[in-house]
């Protein structure tokens, strides 16, 4: 399918300041989209926007924290004020915390993970929905393989991504016949700033140690962005991105107890 689905398409990308979101912004720019780029880091967003404009796209920057509903409303209003419509909402902003649930000293970061990954998606979808319906638009959510199969050490992250999956399942059904499609994306590991920003149980970043999960075979943000935009253009229901991810999901449906043991062995306390 040609990616011209995004020509003159008013697209909001949350978490556009780095990683997968930045790559989606650049690829959408190449296809002539009208971009609303949002995250908390204004300087990084301005650099992405400048690169998008160089590629011939229109781009505005809205600095916002998606865990705050009022700021999500502001993102939507800014997109409508600039372009008069919203065709695509990409809920991509997110982060994670590692560590056994019992090792968390308090639940502050747990709540933040839910607020950013899950509620950020809900707030943006809620405020964008009337506009998306007018445009027969697309809602795209960057969940994770951990939104389909739980992984030890990632209770808050898995919970937030399962919540995103459940939310997408329901609104997809509710929006049948409206013209609005809902696509859930379930990547495995992707090279980005994500692993370095993973928080430890005490809420401090893991830093470079986190990046040890990346190998030369890990999917790049650019490939993840391309597969995501292709799937959304085709209005696919969901995408499990890698063969290993597909295998884990299949096996989990077949022999969940065995998958629990394998996951525990791979990711759990040694
Ligand atoms: N990388 C992976 O292995 C992987 C695998 C599966 C799924 N994912 C998902 O992919 C999405 C993108 O992650 P990434 O890999 O590209 O990581 P990344 O490079 O760390 O990008 C995360 C983006 O989210 C933004 N963000 C974080 N907290 C925010 C908040 N409170 N409000 C607004 N924006 C916020 C960040 O920008 P600011 O800091 O400027 O706000 C940044 O632009 C996430 O939802 C992640 O869960 C990643």
PDB file of C-alpha atoms and ligand atoms in Angstrom:
ATOM      1  CA  UNK A   1       0.000   0.000   0.000  1.00  0.00           C
ATOM      2  CA  UNK A   2       1.327   3.431  -0.902  1.00  0.00           C
ATOM      3  CA  UNK A   3       2.019   5.598   2.082  1.00  0.00           C
ATOM      4  CA  UNK A   4       0.324   8.570   0.431  1.00  0.00           C
ATOM      5  CA  UNK A   5      -2.357   7.992   3.104  1.00  0.00           C
ATOM      6  CA  UNK A   6      -0.457  10.678   5.002  1.00  0.00           C
ATOM      7  CA  UNK A   7      -0.282  13.400   2.319  1.00  0.00           C
ATOM      8  CA  UNK A   8      -1.881  16.580   3.757  1.00  0.00           C
ATOM      9  CA  UNK A   9      -2.889  14.451   6.731  1.00  0.00           C
ATOM     10  CA  UNK A  10      -3.034  16.276  10.063  1.00  0.00           C
ATOM     11  CA  UNK A  11      -1.130  13.924  12.365  1.00  0.00           C
ATOM     12  CA  UNK A  12      -0.381  14.274  16.063  1.00  0.00           C
ATOM     13  CA  UNK A  13       2.647  12.360  17.360  1.00  0.00           C
ATOM     14  CA  UNK A  14       3.097  12.221  21.125  1.00  0.00           C
ATOM     15  CA  UNK A  15       6.610  11.486  22.369  1.00  0.00           C
ATOM     16  CA  UNK A  16       8.018  12.998  19.168  1.00  0.00           C
ATOM     17  CA  UNK A  17      11.214  14.326  20.771  1.00  0.00           C
ATOM     18  CA  UNK A  18      13.166  11.068  20.467  1.00  0.00           C
ATOM     19  CA  UNK A  19      13.241   7.417  19.443  1.00  0.00           C
ATOM     20  CA  UNK A  20      10.284   5.894  17.607  1.00  0.00           C
ATOM     21  CA  UNK A  21       8.191   9.087  17.816  1.00  0.00           C
ATOM     22  CA  UNK A  22      10.941  11.181  16.255  1.00  0.00           C
ATOM     23  CA  UNK A  23      11.331   8.637  13.444  1.00  0.00           C
ATOM     24  CA  UNK A  24       7.581   8.561  12.803  1.00  0.00           C
ATOM     25  CA  UNK A  25       7.582  12.368  12.606  1.00  0.00           C
ATOM     26  CA  UNK A  26      10.398  12.369  10.030  1.00  0.00           C
ATOM     27  CA  UNK A  27       8.793   9.624   7.940  1.00  0.00           C
ATOM     28  CA  UNK A  28       5.410  11.362   8.061  1.00  0.00           C
ATOM     29  CA  UNK A  29       7.169  14.561   6.976  1.00  0.00           C
ATOM     30  CA  UNK A  30       8.619  12.731   3.975  1.00  0.00           C
ATOM     31  CA  UNK A  31       5.041  11.829   3.024  1.00  0.00           C
ATOM     32  CA  UNK A  32       3.760  15.398   3.287  1.00  0.00           C
ATOM     33  CA  UNK A  33       1.858  15.198   6.576  1.00  0.00           C
ATOM     34  CA  UNK A  34       0.855  18.240   8.636  1.00  0.00           C
ATOM     35  CA  UNK A  35       2.460  17.512  11.972  1.00  0.00           C
ATOM     36  CA  UNK A  36       1.701  18.377  15.571  1.00  0.00           C
ATOM     37  CA  UNK A  37       4.721  17.225  17.536  1.00  0.00           C
ATOM     38  CA  UNK A  38       4.490  16.944  21.276  1.00  0.00           C
ATOM     39  CA  UNK A  39       6.565  15.869  24.299  1.00  0.00           C
ATOM     40  CA  UNK A  40       8.077  17.706  27.283  1.00  0.00           C
ATOM     41  CA  UNK A  41      11.483  18.622  25.810  1.00  0.00           C
ATOM     42  CA  UNK A  42      10.793  21.751  23.715  1.00  0.00           C
ATOM     43  CA  UNK A  43      14.323  22.080  22.374  1.00  0.00           C
ATOM     44  CA  UNK A  44      14.427  18.506  21.085  1.00  0.00           C
ATOM     45  CA  UNK A  45      10.942  18.927  19.576  1.00  0.00           C
ATOM     46  CA  UNK A  46      11.982  22.135  17.783  1.00  0.00           C
ATOM     47  CA  UNK A  47      14.911  20.261  16.224  1.00  0.00           C
ATOM     48  CA  UNK A  48      12.605  17.489  14.994  1.00  0.00           C
ATOM     49  CA  UNK A  49      10.137  20.094  13.679  1.00  0.00           C
ATOM     50  CA  UNK A  50      12.916  21.943  11.826  1.00  0.00           C
ATOM     51  CA  UNK A  51      14.009  18.663  10.202  1.00  0.00           C
ATOM     52  CA  UNK A  52      10.389  17.948   9.225  1.00  0.00           C
ATOM     53  CA  UNK A  53      10.010  21.390   7.635  1.00  0.00           C
ATOM     54  CA  UNK A  54      13.259  20.861   5.711  1.00  0.00           C
ATOM     55  CA  UNK A  55      11.606  17.770   4.248  1.00  0.00           C
ATOM     56  CA  UNK A  56       8.718  19.926   3.015  1.00  0.00           C
ATOM     57  CA  UNK A  57       6.185  19.191   5.766  1.00  0.00           C
ATOM     58  CA  UNK A  58       4.228  21.568   7.968  1.00  0.00           C
ATOM     59  CA  UNK A  59       5.048  21.119  11.651  1.00  0.00           C
ATOM     60  CA  UNK A  60       4.116  22.758  14.938  1.00  0.00           C
ATOM     61  CA  UNK A  61       5.460  22.025  18.401  1.00  0.00           C
ATOM     62  CA  UNK A  62       3.320  21.737  21.519  1.00  0.00           C
ATOM     63  CA  UNK A  63       5.218  21.210  24.751  1.00  0.00           C
ATOM     64  CA  UNK A  64       3.078  19.021  26.988  1.00  0.00           C
ATOM     65  CA  UNK A  65       3.123  16.326  29.638  1.00  0.00           C
ATOM     66  CA  UNK A  66       0.547  13.750  28.546  1.00  0.00           C
ATOM     67  CA  UNK A  67      -0.108  12.620  32.115  1.00  0.00           C
ATOM     68  CA  UNK A  68      -2.077  15.856  32.529  1.00  0.00           C
ATOM     69  CA  UNK A  69      -5.509  15.925  30.866  1.00  0.00           C
ATOM     70  CA  UNK A  70      -5.551  19.720  30.426  1.00  0.00           C
ATOM     71  CA  UNK A  71      -2.250  19.552  28.554  1.00  0.00           C
ATOM     72  CA  UNK A  72      -3.594  16.790  26.275  1.00  0.00           C
ATOM     73  CA  UNK A  73      -6.610  18.987  25.507  1.00  0.00           C
ATOM     74  CA  UNK A  74      -4.172  21.782  24.640  1.00  0.00           C
ATOM     75  CA  UNK A  75      -2.375  19.478  22.141  1.00  0.00           C
ATOM     76  CA  UNK A  76      -5.636  18.681  20.366  1.00  0.00           C
ATOM     77  CA  UNK A  77      -6.760  22.329  20.338  1.00  0.00           C
ATOM     78  CA  UNK A  78      -3.405  23.432  18.907  1.00  0.00           C
ATOM     79  CA  UNK A  79      -3.651  20.883  16.070  1.00  0.00           C
ATOM     80  CA  UNK A  80      -7.199  21.957  15.197  1.00  0.00           C
ATOM     81  CA  UNK A  81      -6.301  25.674  15.408  1.00  0.00           C
ATOM     82  CA  UNK A  82      -3.363  25.184  13.025  1.00  0.00           C
ATOM     83  CA  UNK A  83      -4.762  22.687  10.515  1.00  0.00           C
ATOM     84  CA  UNK A  84      -8.548  22.747  11.049  1.00  0.00           C
ATOM     85  CA  UNK A  85      -8.702  18.954  11.389  1.00  0.00           C
ATOM     86  CA  UNK A  86      -7.107  15.843  12.903  1.00  0.00           C
ATOM     87  CA  UNK A  87      -6.685  12.746  10.735  1.00  0.00           C
ATOM     88  CA  UNK A  88      -4.208  10.697  12.756  1.00  0.00           C
ATOM     89  CA  UNK A  89      -3.487  10.472  16.467  1.00  0.00           C
ATOM     90  CA  UNK A  90      -0.363   8.499  17.361  1.00  0.00           C
ATOM     91  CA  UNK A  91      -0.177   7.738  21.076  1.00  0.00           C
ATOM     92  CA  UNK A  92       3.509   7.005  21.474  1.00  0.00           C
ATOM     93  CA  UNK A  93       4.766   8.836  24.593  1.00  0.00           C
ATOM     94  CA  UNK A  94       5.869   6.394  27.229  1.00  0.00           C
ATOM     95  CA  UNK A  95       8.475   5.144  29.649  1.00  0.00           C
ATOM     96  CA  UNK A  96       9.053   2.204  31.983  1.00  0.00           C
ATOM     97  CA  UNK A  97      10.284   1.121  35.386  1.00  0.00           C
ATOM     98  CA  UNK A  98      12.138  -2.120  36.086  1.00  0.00           C
ATOM     99  CA  UNK A  99      12.302  -4.133  39.317  1.00  0.00           C
ATOM    100  CA  UNK A 100      10.246  -6.695  41.187  1.00  0.00           C
ATOM    101  CA  UNK A 101       6.940  -5.336  42.442  1.00  0.00           C
ATOM    102  CA  UNK A 102       7.848  -6.224  46.036  1.00  0.00           C
ATOM    103  CA  UNK A 103      11.074  -4.187  45.738  1.00  0.00           C
ATOM    104  CA  UNK A 104       9.322  -0.885  44.968  1.00  0.00           C
ATOM    105  CA  UNK A 105       9.780   1.440  47.969  1.00  0.00           C
ATOM    106  CA  UNK A 106       6.549   3.247  47.076  1.00  0.00           C
ATOM    107  CA  UNK A 107       4.042   3.374  44.229  1.00  0.00           C
ATOM    108  CA  UNK A 108       4.765   6.880  42.973  1.00  0.00           C
ATOM    109  CA  UNK A 109       6.567   5.780  39.780  1.00  0.00           C
ATOM    110  CA  UNK A 110       4.080   2.937  39.250  1.00  0.00           C
ATOM    111  CA  UNK A 111       1.325   5.545  39.129  1.00  0.00           C
ATOM    112  CA  UNK A 112       3.356   7.798  36.793  1.00  0.00           C
ATOM    113  CA  UNK A 113       3.884   4.917  34.353  1.00  0.00           C
ATOM    114  CA  UNK A 114       0.120   4.327  34.276  1.00  0.00           C
ATOM    115  CA  UNK A 115      -0.583   8.070  33.990  1.00  0.00           C
ATOM    116  CA  UNK A 116       1.774   8.651  31.055  1.00  0.00           C
ATOM    117  CA  UNK A 117       1.443   5.421  29.058  1.00  0.00           C
ATOM    118  CA  UNK A 118      -2.215   4.644  29.652  1.00  0.00           C
ATOM    119  CA  UNK A 119      -4.040   7.778  30.789  1.00  0.00           C
ATOM    120  CA  UNK A 120      -2.041   9.917  28.324  1.00  0.00           C
ATOM    121  CA  UNK A 121      -3.467   7.715  25.562  1.00  0.00           C
ATOM    122  CA  UNK A 122      -6.978   7.963  26.991  1.00  0.00           C
ATOM    123  CA  UNK A 123      -6.868  11.759  27.429  1.00  0.00           C
ATOM    124  CA  UNK A 124      -5.593  12.374  23.885  1.00  0.00           C
ATOM    125  CA  UNK A 125      -8.073   9.918  22.354  1.00  0.00           C
ATOM    126  CA  UNK A 126     -10.993  11.445  24.270  1.00  0.00           C
ATOM    127  CA  UNK A 127     -10.296  15.017  23.192  1.00  0.00           C
ATOM    128  CA  UNK A 128      -9.336  14.091  19.614  1.00  0.00           C
ATOM    129  CA  UNK A 129     -12.255  11.744  18.964  1.00  0.00           C
ATOM    130  CA  UNK A 130     -14.849  14.274  17.677  1.00  0.00           C
ATOM    131  CA  UNK A 131     -12.258  15.557  15.188  1.00  0.00           C
ATOM    132  CA  UNK A 132     -11.114  12.059  14.193  1.00  0.00           C
ATOM    133  CA  UNK A 133     -14.735  11.091  13.516  1.00  0.00           C
ATOM    134  CA  UNK A 134     -15.199  14.082  11.212  1.00  0.00           C
ATOM    135  CA  UNK A 135     -12.075  13.040   9.286  1.00  0.00           C
ATOM    136  CA  UNK A 136     -12.658   9.244   9.343  1.00  0.00           C
ATOM    137  CA  UNK A 137      -9.261   9.202  10.982  1.00  0.00           C
ATOM    138  CA  UNK A 138      -6.872   6.812  12.668  1.00  0.00           C
ATOM    139  CA  UNK A 139      -5.933   6.165  16.284  1.00  0.00           C
ATOM    140  CA  UNK A 140      -2.576   4.432  16.625  1.00  0.00           C
ATOM    141  CA  UNK A 141      -1.191   3.297  19.968  1.00  0.00           C
ATOM    142  CA  UNK A 142       2.370   2.166  20.537  1.00  0.00           C
ATOM    143  CA  UNK A 143       1.815  -0.534  23.113  1.00  0.00           C
ATOM    144  CA  UNK A 144       4.430  -3.308  23.470  1.00  0.00           C
ATOM    145  CA  UNK A 145       4.773  -7.051  23.335  1.00  0.00           C
ATOM    146  CA  UNK A 146       4.396  -6.568  27.119  1.00  0.00           C
ATOM    147  CA  UNK A 147       0.844  -5.391  26.415  1.00  0.00           C
ATOM    148  CA  UNK A 148       0.028  -8.969  25.362  1.00  0.00           C
ATOM    149  CA  UNK A 149       2.300 -11.125  27.526  1.00  0.00           C
ATOM    150  CA  UNK A 150       3.504 -10.097  30.993  1.00  0.00           C
ATOM    151  CA  UNK A 151       7.200 -10.026  31.816  1.00  0.00           C
ATOM    152  CA  UNK A 152       8.711 -10.223  35.336  1.00  0.00           C
ATOM    153  CA  UNK A 153      10.389  -6.983  36.534  1.00  0.00           C
ATOM    154  CA  UNK A 154       7.925  -4.822  34.582  1.00  0.00           C
ATOM    155  CA  UNK A 155       4.677  -4.851  36.565  1.00  0.00           C
ATOM    156  CA  UNK A 156       3.772  -1.198  36.016  1.00  0.00           C
ATOM    157  CA  UNK A 157       4.935  -1.126  32.413  1.00  0.00           C
ATOM    158  CA  UNK A 158       3.153  -4.372  31.466  1.00  0.00           C
ATOM    159  CA  UNK A 159       0.024  -3.203  33.302  1.00  0.00           C
ATOM    160  CA  UNK A 160       0.054   0.133  31.452  1.00  0.00           C
ATOM    161  CA  UNK A 161       0.511  -1.583  28.091  1.00  0.00           C
ATOM    162  CA  UNK A 162      -2.189  -4.212  28.789  1.00  0.00           C
ATOM    163  CA  UNK A 163      -4.452  -1.302  29.721  1.00  0.00           C
ATOM    164  CA  UNK A 164      -3.666   0.367  26.393  1.00  0.00           C
ATOM    165  CA  UNK A 165      -4.450  -2.905  24.598  1.00  0.00           C
ATOM    166  CA  UNK A 166      -7.780  -3.314  26.408  1.00  0.00           C
ATOM    167  CA  UNK A 167      -8.736   0.295  25.766  1.00  0.00           C
ATOM    168  CA  UNK A 168      -7.946  -0.073  22.040  1.00  0.00           C
ATOM    169  CA  UNK A 169      -9.965  -3.321  21.828  1.00  0.00           C
ATOM    170  CA  UNK A 170     -13.064  -1.631  23.225  1.00  0.00           C
ATOM    171  CA  UNK A 171     -12.954   1.640  21.335  1.00  0.00           C
ATOM    172  CA  UNK A 172     -12.261  -0.280  18.113  1.00  0.00           C
ATOM    173  CA  UNK A 173     -15.571  -2.088  18.587  1.00  0.00           C
ATOM    174  CA  UNK A 174     -17.409   1.053  19.646  1.00  0.00           C
ATOM    175  CA  UNK A 175     -16.105   2.948  16.614  1.00  0.00           C
ATOM    176  CA  UNK A 176     -17.112   0.290  14.084  1.00  0.00           C
ATOM    177  CA  UNK A 177     -18.938   2.034  11.250  1.00  0.00           C
ATOM    178  CA  UNK A 178     -17.667   5.484  12.250  1.00  0.00           C
ATOM    179  CA  UNK A 179     -14.786   5.418   9.793  1.00  0.00           C
ATOM    180  CA  UNK A 180     -12.213   5.715  12.592  1.00  0.00           C
ATOM    181  CA  UNK A 181      -9.697   2.855  12.766  1.00  0.00           C
ATOM    182  CA  UNK A 182      -7.784   1.775  15.873  1.00  0.00           C
ATOM    183  CA  UNK A 183      -4.371   0.157  15.471  1.00  0.00           C
ATOM    184  CA  UNK A 184      -2.332  -1.298  18.346  1.00  0.00           C
ATOM    185  CA  UNK A 185       1.388  -1.746  17.829  1.00  0.00           C
ATOM    186  CA  UNK A 186       3.286  -4.347  19.863  1.00  0.00           C
ATOM    187  CA  UNK A 187       7.036  -3.983  19.347  1.00  0.00           C
ATOM    188  CA  UNK A 188       9.683  -6.138  20.976  1.00  0.00           C
ATOM    189  CA  UNK A 189      12.908  -4.292  21.950  1.00  0.00           C
ATOM    190  CA  UNK A 190      13.628  -1.247  19.764  1.00  0.00           C
ATOM    191  CA  UNK A 191      16.809   0.841  19.851  1.00  0.00           C
ATOM    192  CA  UNK A 192      15.906   4.277  21.260  1.00  0.00           C
ATOM    193  CA  UNK A 193      16.391   6.314  24.428  1.00  0.00           C
ATOM    194  CA  UNK A 194      13.881   4.041  26.168  1.00  0.00           C
ATOM    195  CA  UNK A 195      16.261   1.548  27.845  1.00  0.00           C
ATOM    196  CA  UNK A 196      18.601   4.255  29.155  1.00  0.00           C
ATOM    197  CA  UNK A 197      15.620   6.094  30.621  1.00  0.00           C
ATOM    198  CA  UNK A 198      14.169   3.003  32.330  1.00  0.00           C
ATOM    199  CA  UNK A 199      13.736   3.818  35.997  1.00  0.00           C
ATOM    200  CA  UNK A 200      15.059   1.629  38.814  1.00  0.00           C
ATOM    201  CA  UNK A 201      12.747   0.740  41.723  1.00  0.00           C
ATOM    202  CA  UNK A 202      13.932   3.876  43.551  1.00  0.00           C
ATOM    203  CA  UNK A 203      12.839   6.035  40.596  1.00  0.00           C
ATOM    204  CA  UNK A 204      16.346   6.936  39.325  1.00  0.00           C
ATOM    205  CA  UNK A 205      17.278   6.200  35.662  1.00  0.00           C
ATOM    206  CA  UNK A 206      19.138   3.004  34.838  1.00  0.00           C
ATOM    207  CA  UNK A 207      21.336   4.953  32.382  1.00  0.00           C
ATOM    208  CA  UNK A 208      23.776   3.186  30.071  1.00  0.00           C
ATOM    209  CA  UNK A 209      23.340  -0.138  31.915  1.00  0.00           C
ATOM    210  CA  UNK A 210      19.816  -0.327  30.486  1.00  0.00           C
ATOM    211  CA  UNK A 211      21.165  -0.182  26.945  1.00  0.00           C
ATOM    212  CA  UNK A 212      22.827  -3.589  27.375  1.00  0.00           C
ATOM    213  CA  UNK A 213      19.591  -5.160  26.161  1.00  0.00           C
ATOM    214  CA  UNK A 214      20.323  -3.853  22.659  1.00  0.00           C
ATOM    215  CA  UNK A 215      22.265  -6.021  20.226  1.00  0.00           C
ATOM    216  CA  UNK A 216      23.198  -5.486  16.587  1.00  0.00           C
ATOM    217  CA  UNK A 217      19.996  -7.370  15.695  1.00  0.00           C
ATOM    218  CA  UNK A 218      17.632  -5.212  17.757  1.00  0.00           C
ATOM    219  CA  UNK A 219      15.002  -3.436  15.645  1.00  0.00           C
ATOM    220  CA  UNK A 220      15.816   0.208  14.922  1.00  0.00           C
ATOM    221  CA  UNK A 221      13.391   3.049  15.642  1.00  0.00           C
ATOM    222  CA  UNK A 222      13.324   3.747  11.927  1.00  0.00           C
ATOM    223  CA  UNK A 223      12.081   0.229  11.049  1.00  0.00           C
ATOM    224  CA  UNK A 224       9.573   0.301  13.914  1.00  0.00           C
ATOM    225  CA  UNK A 225       8.255   3.657  12.680  1.00  0.00           C
ATOM    226  CA  UNK A 226       7.939   2.413   9.090  1.00  0.00           C
ATOM    227  CA  UNK A 227       6.053  -0.750  10.074  1.00  0.00           C
ATOM    228  CA  UNK A 228       3.771   1.282  12.339  1.00  0.00           C
ATOM    229  CA  UNK A 229       2.887   3.837   9.672  1.00  0.00           C
ATOM    230  CA  UNK A 230       2.304   1.107   7.092  1.00  0.00           C
ATOM    231  CA  UNK A 231      -0.025  -0.780   9.443  1.00  0.00           C
ATOM    232  CA  UNK A 232      -1.968   2.360  10.341  1.00  0.00           C
ATOM    233  CA  UNK A 233      -2.250   3.340   6.678  1.00  0.00           C
ATOM    234  CA  UNK A 234      -3.854  -0.061   6.034  1.00  0.00           C
ATOM    235  CA  UNK A 235      -6.024   0.413   9.140  1.00  0.00           C
ATOM    236  CA  UNK A 236      -4.763  -2.867  10.587  1.00  0.00           C
ATOM    237  CA  UNK A 237      -6.153  -4.006  13.900  1.00  0.00           C
ATOM    238  CA  UNK A 238      -2.791  -4.754  15.517  1.00  0.00           C
ATOM    239  CA  UNK A 239       0.783  -5.640  14.710  1.00  0.00           C
ATOM    240  CA  UNK A 240       3.103  -7.919  16.690  1.00  0.00           C
ATOM    241  CA  UNK A 241       6.380  -6.796  15.238  1.00  0.00           C
ATOM    242  CA  UNK A 242       8.936  -9.585  15.355  1.00  0.00           C
ATOM    243  CA  UNK A 243       8.835 -13.344  14.675  1.00  0.00           C
ATOM    244  CA  UNK A 244       9.944 -13.987  18.281  1.00  0.00           C
ATOM    245  CA  UNK A 245       7.146 -11.733  19.523  1.00  0.00           C
ATOM    246  CA  UNK A 246       4.610 -13.584  17.379  1.00  0.00           C
ATOM    247  CA  UNK A 247       5.896 -16.923  18.713  1.00  0.00           C
ATOM    248  CA  UNK A 248       5.626 -15.794  22.352  1.00  0.00           C
ATOM    249  CA  UNK A 249       2.056 -14.552  21.839  1.00  0.00           C
ATOM    250  CA  UNK A 250       1.079 -17.791  20.080  1.00  0.00           C
ATOM    251  CA  UNK A 251       2.645 -19.980  22.767  1.00  0.00           C
ATOM    252  CA  UNK A 252       1.050 -17.880  25.515  1.00  0.00           C
ATOM    253  CA  UNK A 253      -2.364 -18.667  24.052  1.00  0.00           C
ATOM    254  CA  UNK A 254      -1.493 -22.352  23.871  1.00  0.00           C
ATOM    255  CA  UNK A 255       0.565 -23.084  27.007  1.00  0.00           C
ATOM    256  CA  UNK A 256       0.528 -20.011  29.268  1.00  0.00           C
ATOM    257  CA  UNK A 257       2.057 -21.822  32.244  1.00  0.00           C
ATOM    258  CA  UNK A 258       5.094 -22.822  30.206  1.00  0.00           C
ATOM    259  CA  UNK A 259       5.519 -19.255  28.928  1.00  0.00           C
ATOM    260  CA  UNK A 260       5.345 -17.997  32.561  1.00  0.00           C
ATOM    261  CA  UNK A 261       8.254 -20.294  33.438  1.00  0.00           C
ATOM    262  CA  UNK A 262      10.321 -19.263  30.408  1.00  0.00           C
ATOM    263  CA  UNK A 263       9.713 -15.558  31.086  1.00  0.00           C
ATOM    264  CA  UNK A 264      10.608 -16.038  34.736  1.00  0.00           C
ATOM    265  CA  UNK A 265      13.833 -17.764  33.714  1.00  0.00           C
ATOM    266  CA  UNK A 266      14.722 -15.071  31.158  1.00  0.00           C
ATOM    267  CA  UNK A 267      13.724 -11.940  33.026  1.00  0.00           C
ATOM    268  CA  UNK A 268      13.104 -12.895  36.660  1.00  0.00           C
ATOM    269  CA  UNK A 269      15.435 -12.828  39.670  1.00  0.00           C
ATOM    270  CA  UNK A 270      18.297 -15.261  39.241  1.00  0.00           C
TER     271      UNK A 270
HETATM  272  N1  LIG B   1      12.222   0.993  22.821  1.00  0.00           N
HETATM  273  C1  LIG B   1      11.624  -0.152  23.085  1.00  0.00           C
HETATM  274  O1  LIG B   1      12.281  -1.194  23.285  1.00  0.00           O
HETATM  275  C2  LIG B   1      10.117  -0.221  23.078  1.00  0.00           C
HETATM  276  C3  LIG B   1       9.505  -1.480  22.951  1.00  0.00           C
HETATM  277  C4  LIG B   1       8.113  -1.567  22.963  1.00  0.00           C
HETATM  278  C5  LIG B   1       7.360  -0.409  23.074  1.00  0.00           C
HETATM  279  N2  LIG B   1       7.976   0.808  23.198  1.00  0.00           N
HETATM  280  C6  LIG B   1       7.129   1.990  23.350  1.00  0.00           C
HETATM  281  O2  LIG B   1       7.422   2.894  22.319  1.00  0.00           O
HETATM  282  C7  LIG B   1       7.071   4.224  22.733  1.00  0.00           C
HETATM  283  C8  LIG B   1       8.196   5.167  22.353  1.00  0.00           C
HETATM  284  O3  LIG B   1       9.347   4.851  23.111  1.00  0.00           O
HETATM  285  P1  LIG B   1      10.820   4.946  22.530  1.00  0.00           P
HETATM  286  O4  LIG B   1      11.357   3.572  22.473  1.00  0.00           O
HETATM  287  O5  LIG B   1      10.872   5.794  21.332  1.00  0.00           O
HETATM  288  O6  LIG B   1      11.537   5.670  23.769  1.00  0.00           O
HETATM  289  P2  LIG B   1      12.151   7.133  23.949  1.00  0.00           P
HETATM  290  O7  LIG B   1      13.218   7.382  22.925  1.00  0.00           O
HETATM  291  O8  LIG B   1      12.526   7.236  25.380  1.00  0.00           O
HETATM  292  O9  LIG B   1      10.924   8.101  23.627  1.00  0.00           O
HETATM  293  C9  LIG B   1       9.878   8.282  24.537  1.00  0.00           C
HETATM  294  C10 LIG B   1       9.150   9.563  24.182  1.00  0.00           C
HETATM  295  O10 LIG B   1       8.082   9.742  25.107  1.00  0.00           O
HETATM  296  C11 LIG B   1       8.143  11.093  25.599  1.00  0.00           C
HETATM  297  N3  LIG B   1       7.581  11.176  26.935  1.00  0.00           N
HETATM  298  C12 LIG B   1       7.973  10.488  28.041  1.00  0.00           C
HETATM  299  N4  LIG B   1       7.243  10.867  29.097  1.00  0.00           N
HETATM  300  C13 LIG B   1       6.374  11.818  28.653  1.00  0.00           C
HETATM  301  C14 LIG B   1       5.361  12.605  29.276  1.00  0.00           C
HETATM  302  N5  LIG B   1       5.113  12.523  30.586  1.00  0.00           N
HETATM  303  N6  LIG B   1       4.655  13.452  28.490  1.00  0.00           N
HETATM  304  C15 LIG B   1       4.924  13.577  27.178  1.00  0.00           C
HETATM  305  N7  LIG B   1       5.872  12.885  26.540  1.00  0.00           N
HETATM  306  C16 LIG B   1       6.590  12.013  27.275  1.00  0.00           C
HETATM  307  C17 LIG B   1       9.619  11.459  25.552  1.00  0.00           C
HETATM  308  O11 LIG B   1       9.824  12.845  25.424  1.00  0.00           O
HETATM  309  P3  LIG B   1      10.143  13.903  26.597  1.00  0.00           P
HETATM  310  O12 LIG B   1      11.121  13.271  27.514  1.00  0.00           O
HETATM  311  O13 LIG B   1      10.673  15.074  25.822  1.00  0.00           O
HETATM  312  O14 LIG B   1       8.831  14.206  27.225  1.00  0.00           O
HETATM  313  C18 LIG B   1      10.042  10.794  24.246  1.00  0.00           C
HETATM  314  O15 LIG B   1       9.742  11.637  23.158  1.00  0.00           O
HETATM  315  C19 LIG B   1       6.803   4.123  24.227  1.00  0.00           C
HETATM  316  O16 LIG B   1       5.418   4.133  24.470  1.00  0.00           O
HETATM  317  C20 LIG B   1       7.381   2.781  24.622  1.00  0.00           C
HETATM  318  O17 LIG B   1       6.722   2.218  25.729  1.00  0.00           O
HETATM  319  C21 LIG B   1       9.333   0.923  23.192  1.00  0.00           C
END
